[in-house]
Amino acid sequence: MRGFARSWQFHLMVLPSLLFLIVFNYLPMGGIVMSFQDFKPWLGFSGSEWIGLDNFRMLFEREDSVQVIWNTFIIAALKIVFNLVAPFVFAILLNEIRKAFLSRTIQTLVYLPHFLSWVILGGILVNILSTDGGLVNRMLVSVFGVDPVFFLGEGNWFRFTVIVSEVWKEFGYGTIVFLAALANINPSLYEAAEVDGATRWKQTLHITIPALIPMAIVVGTLSLGNILNAGFDQIFNLYNPLVYEKGDIIDTFVYRTAIMEGKFGFATAVGLFKSVVSMVLIVISYRLAYKLANYRIF
């Protein structure tokens, strides 16, 4: 109690964040009961019919919901892989630039897309990828002489567009952790390798890359918890009915079935399924990070 009296100001500073967390993260959890009901908004929780596990049974019986789960897994897995490889390689390349001004300028430029919302980027991509006068398709036709590509209207091209645009937006920000790992490398290792006649490539191969591998393991294993998070903001701002078969993910499926179709119970069941699987994967990923790279938060 004496300790609380000395630091009550800090507890008071935390209070707004705690209230925000309770109101927006914990109180809505009461809505989980809808996943076990044929929920009708005008009847409320108490008046809606209880149907047990029927909504979960429907989740695995409907072809579109099973396809949505596979879409989410494929898109999220590819995003995780490329969002790991791209920052890893870029950090190594950036580390080879000896002029500090040029290095900092490049870092700033590649960080900027991270701070743009998908609402803005979605509008930009729709315009430049359009088959009707879009910049990319005009270049493909005039320079390479190929037919226009329907990037946002054909399933496989939509997946490609989503993954590439995600990597372009986030790889600069993801480079930060690898640059921090590079900063911890003892310079004497490079000096000793240079004395022994090692080229820059040999130094990178035998010093830089091994030093980054533990961080790559940590980032990769912790990313497993996001295997069912394929990016609602991005998909929602880019997709359309033409690409539902290949581009619809769990989050957009939940939004559409709940808000557009009014199937609140079924949508809640899908969201609960995703949350439970994600929680299990997060626990597994933290255990793997501890086992493989001795990384732990607590």
Short mmCIF file of C-alpha atoms in Angstrom, two decimals:
data_model
loop_
_atom_site.label_atom_id
_atom_site.label_comp_id
_atom_site.label_asym_id
_atom_site.label_seq_id
_atom_site.Cartn_x
_atom_site.Cartn_y
_atom_site.Cartn_z
CA MET A 1 0.00 0.00 0.00
CA ARG A 2 2.92 2.30 0.79
CA GLY A 3 4.32 1.62 -2.70
CA PHE A 4 0.98 2.51 -4.27
CA ALA A 5 0.90 5.80 -2.35
CA ARG A 6 4.29 6.72 -3.78
CA SER A 7 3.36 5.88 -7.38
CA TRP A 8 -0.36 6.65 -7.57
CA GLN A 9 0.28 9.19 -10.34
CA PHE A 10 1.59 6.44 -12.62
CA HIS A 11 -1.43 4.26 -11.89
CA LEU A 12 -3.67 7.21 -12.73
CA MET A 13 -1.89 7.60 -16.08
CA VAL A 14 -2.58 3.93 -16.87
CA LEU A 15 -6.27 4.18 -15.91
CA PRO A 16 -7.58 5.61 -19.25
CA SER A 17 -5.83 2.86 -21.21
CA LEU A 18 -7.17 0.24 -18.81
CA LEU A 19 -10.73 1.54 -19.18
CA PHE A 20 -10.32 1.61 -22.96
CA LEU A 21 -9.14 -2.02 -22.87
CA ILE A 22 -12.06 -3.13 -20.71
CA VAL A 23 -14.72 -1.32 -22.74
CA PHE A 24 -13.51 -2.31 -26.20
CA ASN A 25 -11.82 -5.68 -25.57
CA TYR A 26 -13.41 -7.39 -22.58
CA LEU A 27 -17.01 -6.20 -22.44
CA PRO A 28 -17.68 -7.21 -26.10
CA MET A 29 -16.63 -10.76 -25.20
CA GLY A 30 -20.11 -11.20 -23.76
CA GLY A 31 -21.31 -11.31 -27.36
CA ILE A 32 -19.69 -14.74 -27.73
CA VAL A 33 -23.02 -16.22 -26.63
CA MET A 34 -24.38 -15.32 -30.09
CA SER A 35 -22.30 -18.14 -31.58
CA PHE A 36 -24.57 -20.59 -29.75
CA GLN A 37 -27.81 -18.85 -30.72
CA ASP A 38 -29.93 -18.12 -33.75
CA PHE A 39 -29.43 -14.50 -32.77
CA LYS A 40 -32.08 -11.93 -33.67
CA PRO A 41 -31.23 -8.30 -32.76
CA TRP A 42 -34.85 -7.46 -31.94
CA LEU A 43 -35.03 -10.38 -29.47
CA GLY A 44 -31.67 -9.79 -27.81
CA PHE A 45 -29.52 -12.36 -26.00
CA SER A 46 -32.30 -13.54 -23.71
CA GLY A 47 -34.99 -13.91 -26.38
CA SER A 48 -32.95 -15.54 -29.17
CA GLU A 49 -33.20 -19.29 -29.64
CA TRP A 50 -30.31 -21.43 -28.35
CA ILE A 51 -29.09 -23.85 -31.04
CA GLY A 52 -25.96 -25.29 -29.42
CA LEU A 53 -23.12 -26.03 -31.84
CA ASP A 54 -25.18 -25.73 -35.03
CA ASN A 55 -23.35 -22.58 -36.12
CA PHE A 56 -19.97 -24.31 -35.74
CA ARG A 57 -21.29 -27.34 -37.61
CA MET A 58 -22.41 -25.07 -40.42
CA LEU A 59 -18.92 -23.53 -40.50
CA PHE A 60 -17.40 -26.82 -41.66
CA GLU A 61 -20.33 -27.86 -43.85
CA ARG A 62 -20.61 -24.74 -46.00
CA GLU A 63 -18.27 -24.85 -48.99
CA ASP A 64 -17.70 -21.10 -49.01
CA SER A 65 -16.65 -21.00 -45.34
CA VAL A 66 -14.13 -23.82 -45.81
CA GLN A 67 -12.77 -22.04 -48.89
CA VAL A 68 -12.47 -18.84 -46.87
CA ILE A 69 -10.36 -20.61 -44.23
CA TRP A 70 -8.02 -21.94 -46.92
CA ASN A 71 -7.80 -18.51 -48.56
CA THR A 72 -6.89 -16.95 -45.24
CA PHE A 73 -4.24 -19.55 -44.51
CA ILE A 74 -2.64 -19.28 -47.97
CA ILE A 75 -2.58 -15.48 -48.11
CA ALA A 76 -1.40 -15.08 -44.50
CA ALA A 77 1.31 -17.75 -44.86
CA LEU A 78 2.72 -16.16 -48.02
CA LYS A 79 2.65 -12.74 -46.37
CA ILE A 80 4.55 -14.08 -43.37
CA VAL A 81 7.23 -15.69 -45.55
CA PHE A 82 7.83 -12.69 -47.80
CA ASN A 83 7.55 -10.19 -44.94
CA LEU A 84 10.38 -12.12 -43.31
CA VAL A 85 12.61 -12.59 -46.36
CA ALA A 86 12.30 -9.06 -47.77
CA PRO A 87 13.37 -7.17 -44.58
CA PHE A 88 16.13 -9.73 -43.95
CA VAL A 89 17.68 -9.19 -47.38
CA PHE A 90 17.08 -5.43 -47.41
CA ALA A 91 18.75 -4.98 -44.02
CA ILE A 92 21.87 -6.75 -45.31
CA LEU A 93 21.95 -4.60 -48.46
CA LEU A 94 21.36 -1.41 -46.48
CA ASN A 95 24.15 -2.34 -44.09
CA GLU A 96 26.59 -2.36 -47.02
CA ILE A 97 25.97 1.32 -47.80
CA ARG A 98 28.86 3.24 -46.25
CA LYS A 99 27.52 6.77 -46.70
CA ALA A 100 25.39 7.51 -43.64
CA PHE A 101 23.32 10.23 -45.34
CA LEU A 102 22.36 7.96 -48.23
CA SER A 103 21.57 5.09 -45.86
CA ARG A 104 19.31 7.23 -43.66
CA THR A 105 17.55 8.69 -46.71
CA ILE A 106 16.77 5.24 -48.08
CA GLN A 107 15.55 4.07 -44.65
CA THR A 108 13.17 7.05 -44.42
CA LEU A 109 11.78 6.48 -47.91
CA VAL A 110 11.05 2.78 -47.36
CA TYR A 111 9.50 3.42 -43.92
CA LEU A 112 6.94 5.92 -45.25
CA PRO A 113 4.41 3.47 -46.82
CA HIS A 114 3.91 1.81 -43.42
CA PHE A 115 2.22 4.96 -42.14
CA LEU A 116 -0.30 5.16 -44.98
CA SER A 117 -3.71 3.58 -44.40
CA TRP A 118 -5.10 0.94 -46.71
CA VAL A 119 -7.99 3.26 -47.49
CA ILE A 120 -5.53 5.60 -49.24
CA LEU A 121 -3.37 2.85 -50.74
CA GLY A 122 -6.44 0.90 -51.84
CA GLY A 123 -7.68 3.86 -53.87
CA ILE A 124 -4.23 4.34 -55.40
CA LEU A 125 -3.92 0.66 -56.34
CA VAL A 126 -7.40 0.56 -57.86
CA ASN A 127 -6.45 3.47 -60.12
CA ILE A 128 -2.96 2.38 -61.20
CA LEU A 129 -3.96 -1.28 -61.70
CA SER A 130 -7.14 -0.56 -63.63
CA THR A 131 -7.51 -2.26 -67.01
CA ASP A 132 -9.07 0.96 -68.31
CA GLY A 133 -6.12 3.32 -68.53
CA GLY A 134 -4.29 2.25 -65.38
CA LEU A 135 -0.59 3.16 -65.30
CA VAL A 136 0.65 -0.42 -64.86
CA ASN A 137 -1.47 -1.87 -67.66
CA ARG A 138 -0.61 0.97 -70.01
CA MET A 139 3.06 0.20 -69.41
CA LEU A 140 2.49 -3.52 -69.99
CA VAL A 141 0.74 -2.83 -73.29
CA SER A 142 3.09 -0.13 -74.61
CA VAL A 143 6.45 -1.43 -73.37
CA PHE A 144 6.04 -5.21 -73.28
CA GLY A 145 3.24 -5.61 -75.81
CA VAL A 146 1.09 -7.89 -73.62
CA ASP A 147 -2.64 -7.79 -72.96
CA PRO A 148 -3.92 -5.83 -69.93
CA VAL A 149 -3.96 -7.86 -66.70
CA PHE A 150 -7.06 -7.81 -64.48
CA PHE A 151 -5.08 -7.58 -61.23
CA LEU A 152 -8.07 -6.95 -58.97
CA GLY A 153 -10.64 -9.04 -60.83
CA GLU A 154 -8.97 -12.43 -61.29
CA GLY A 155 -8.40 -14.66 -58.28
CA ASN A 156 -4.75 -15.65 -58.68
CA TRP A 157 -3.70 -12.17 -59.79
CA PHE A 158 -5.60 -10.73 -56.83
CA ARG A 159 -3.61 -12.88 -54.40
CA PHE A 160 -0.39 -11.84 -56.11
CA THR A 161 -1.37 -8.16 -55.89
CA VAL A 162 -2.35 -8.42 -52.23
CA ILE A 163 0.91 -10.11 -51.22
CA VAL A 164 3.20 -7.82 -53.26
CA SER A 165 1.48 -4.64 -52.07
CA GLU A 166 1.61 -5.83 -48.44
CA VAL A 167 5.33 -6.57 -48.67
CA TRP A 168 6.01 -3.23 -50.36
CA LYS A 169 4.12 -1.39 -47.61
CA GLU A 170 5.63 -3.17 -44.61
CA PHE A 171 9.14 -4.42 -45.47
CA GLY A 172 10.79 -1.07 -44.67
CA TYR A 173 9.31 -0.96 -41.19
CA GLY A 174 10.10 -4.64 -40.66
CA THR A 175 13.75 -3.92 -41.44
CA ILE A 176 14.12 -2.08 -38.11
CA VAL A 177 14.56 -5.24 -36.02
CA PHE A 178 17.21 -6.62 -38.36
CA LEU A 179 19.12 -3.32 -38.42
CA ALA A 180 19.07 -3.39 -34.62
CA ALA A 181 20.51 -6.91 -34.71
CA LEU A 182 23.22 -5.75 -37.14
CA ALA A 183 24.15 -2.90 -34.82
CA ASN A 184 24.98 -5.45 -32.10
CA ILE A 185 27.58 -7.28 -34.19
CA ASN A 186 31.08 -6.78 -32.81
CA PRO A 187 33.08 -4.73 -35.39
CA SER A 188 36.21 -6.64 -34.45
CA LEU A 189 34.76 -9.69 -36.21
CA TYR A 190 34.77 -7.83 -39.52
CA GLU A 191 38.26 -6.45 -38.83
CA ALA A 192 39.61 -9.93 -38.10
CA ALA A 193 37.94 -11.35 -41.21
CA GLU A 194 39.40 -8.54 -43.34
CA VAL A 195 42.88 -9.21 -41.96
CA ASP A 196 42.43 -12.87 -42.92
CA GLY A 197 41.62 -11.78 -46.48
CA ALA A 198 37.86 -12.29 -46.44
CA THR A 199 35.96 -10.33 -49.09
CA ARG A 200 32.78 -8.36 -48.32
CA TRP A 201 30.73 -11.27 -49.62
CA LYS A 202 32.56 -13.74 -47.35
CA GLN A 203 32.09 -11.42 -44.39
CA THR A 204 28.38 -11.18 -45.13
CA LEU A 205 28.09 -14.93 -45.59
CA HIS A 206 29.97 -15.96 -42.45
CA ILE A 207 29.37 -13.04 -40.04
CA THR A 208 26.33 -10.93 -40.99
CA ILE A 209 23.89 -13.66 -41.97
CA PRO A 210 24.63 -15.97 -38.97
CA ALA A 211 24.17 -12.97 -36.67
CA LEU A 212 20.73 -12.27 -38.16
CA ILE A 213 19.44 -15.83 -38.15
CA PRO A 214 18.42 -15.86 -34.43
CA MET A 215 16.38 -12.69 -34.95
CA ALA A 216 14.84 -14.19 -38.09
CA ILE A 217 13.84 -17.27 -36.08
CA VAL A 218 12.20 -15.08 -33.42
CA VAL A 219 10.32 -12.96 -35.98
CA GLY A 220 9.26 -16.03 -37.97
CA THR A 221 8.01 -18.05 -35.01
CA LEU A 222 6.14 -15.12 -33.45
CA SER A 223 4.46 -14.53 -36.82
CA LEU A 224 2.81 -17.95 -36.59
CA GLY A 225 0.18 -16.41 -34.34
CA ASN A 226 -0.96 -14.31 -37.31
CA ILE A 227 -1.46 -17.25 -39.67
CA LEU A 228 -5.22 -16.52 -39.71
CA ASN A 229 -4.80 -12.73 -39.94
CA ALA A 230 -4.53 -12.01 -43.64
CA GLY A 231 -5.25 -8.29 -43.34
CA PHE A 232 -8.87 -7.15 -43.19
CA ASP A 233 -8.16 -3.50 -44.05
CA GLN A 234 -6.23 -4.39 -47.19
CA ILE A 235 -8.59 -7.08 -48.49
CA PHE A 236 -11.72 -5.09 -47.70
CA ASN A 237 -10.48 -2.07 -49.67
CA LEU A 238 -9.35 -4.12 -52.68
CA TYR A 239 -11.65 -7.11 -53.12
CA ASN A 240 -14.91 -7.48 -55.02
CA PRO A 241 -17.37 -10.32 -55.80
CA LEU A 242 -15.22 -11.44 -58.75
CA VAL A 243 -12.42 -12.60 -56.42
CA TYR A 244 -14.41 -14.03 -53.50
CA GLU A 245 -13.35 -17.56 -54.44
CA LYS A 246 -9.61 -16.82 -54.10
CA GLY A 247 -9.48 -13.55 -52.15
CA ASP A 248 -12.18 -13.72 -49.46
CA ILE A 249 -10.71 -14.20 -45.96
CA ILE A 250 -12.21 -14.97 -42.56
CA ASP A 251 -12.46 -11.33 -41.43
CA THR A 252 -14.18 -10.09 -44.59
CA PHE A 253 -16.41 -13.19 -44.59
CA VAL A 254 -17.48 -12.45 -41.01
CA TYR A 255 -18.21 -8.83 -41.91
CA ARG A 256 -20.25 -9.78 -44.95
CA THR A 257 -22.27 -12.55 -43.29
CA ALA A 258 -23.00 -10.46 -40.19
CA ILE A 259 -23.52 -6.95 -41.53
CA MET A 260 -24.69 -7.68 -45.08
CA GLU A 261 -26.64 -10.92 -44.56
CA GLY A 262 -27.68 -10.52 -40.92
CA LYS A 263 -26.38 -13.96 -39.84
CA PHE A 264 -24.97 -12.71 -36.55
CA GLY A 265 -24.80 -16.08 -34.79
CA PHE A 266 -22.94 -17.79 -37.62
CA ALA A 267 -20.55 -14.85 -38.07
CA THR A 268 -19.79 -14.86 -34.34
CA ALA A 269 -19.06 -18.59 -34.48
CA VAL A 270 -16.60 -18.05 -37.33
CA GLY A 271 -14.89 -15.23 -35.45
CA LEU A 272 -14.70 -17.33 -32.28
CA PHE A 273 -13.18 -20.22 -34.19
CA LYS A 274 -10.52 -17.91 -35.60
CA SER A 275 -9.78 -16.42 -32.17
CA VAL A 276 -9.35 -19.81 -30.50
CA VAL A 277 -7.05 -21.12 -33.24
CA SER A 278 -5.03 -17.88 -33.16
CA MET A 279 -4.64 -18.10 -29.38
CA VAL A 280 -3.35 -21.67 -29.64
CA LEU A 281 -0.91 -20.66 -32.40
CA ILE A 282 0.35 -17.69 -30.37
CA VAL A 283 1.09 -19.95 -27.39
CA ILE A 284 2.88 -22.43 -29.67
CA SER A 285 4.86 -19.66 -31.40
CA TYR A 286 6.11 -18.23 -28.10
CA ARG A 287 7.16 -21.68 -26.94
CA LEU A 288 9.01 -22.24 -30.22
CA ALA A 289 10.71 -18.86 -29.97
CA TYR A 290 11.92 -19.76 -26.48
CA LYS A 291 13.12 -23.21 -27.55
CA LEU A 292 14.81 -22.15 -30.79
CA ALA A 293 16.17 -18.68 -29.94
CA ASN A 294 15.88 -18.42 -26.14
CA TYR A 295 13.42 -15.56 -26.57
CA ARG A 296 10.87 -14.87 -23.88
CA ILE A 297 8.82 -11.89 -22.67
CA PHE A 298 8.25 -13.05 -19.11
#
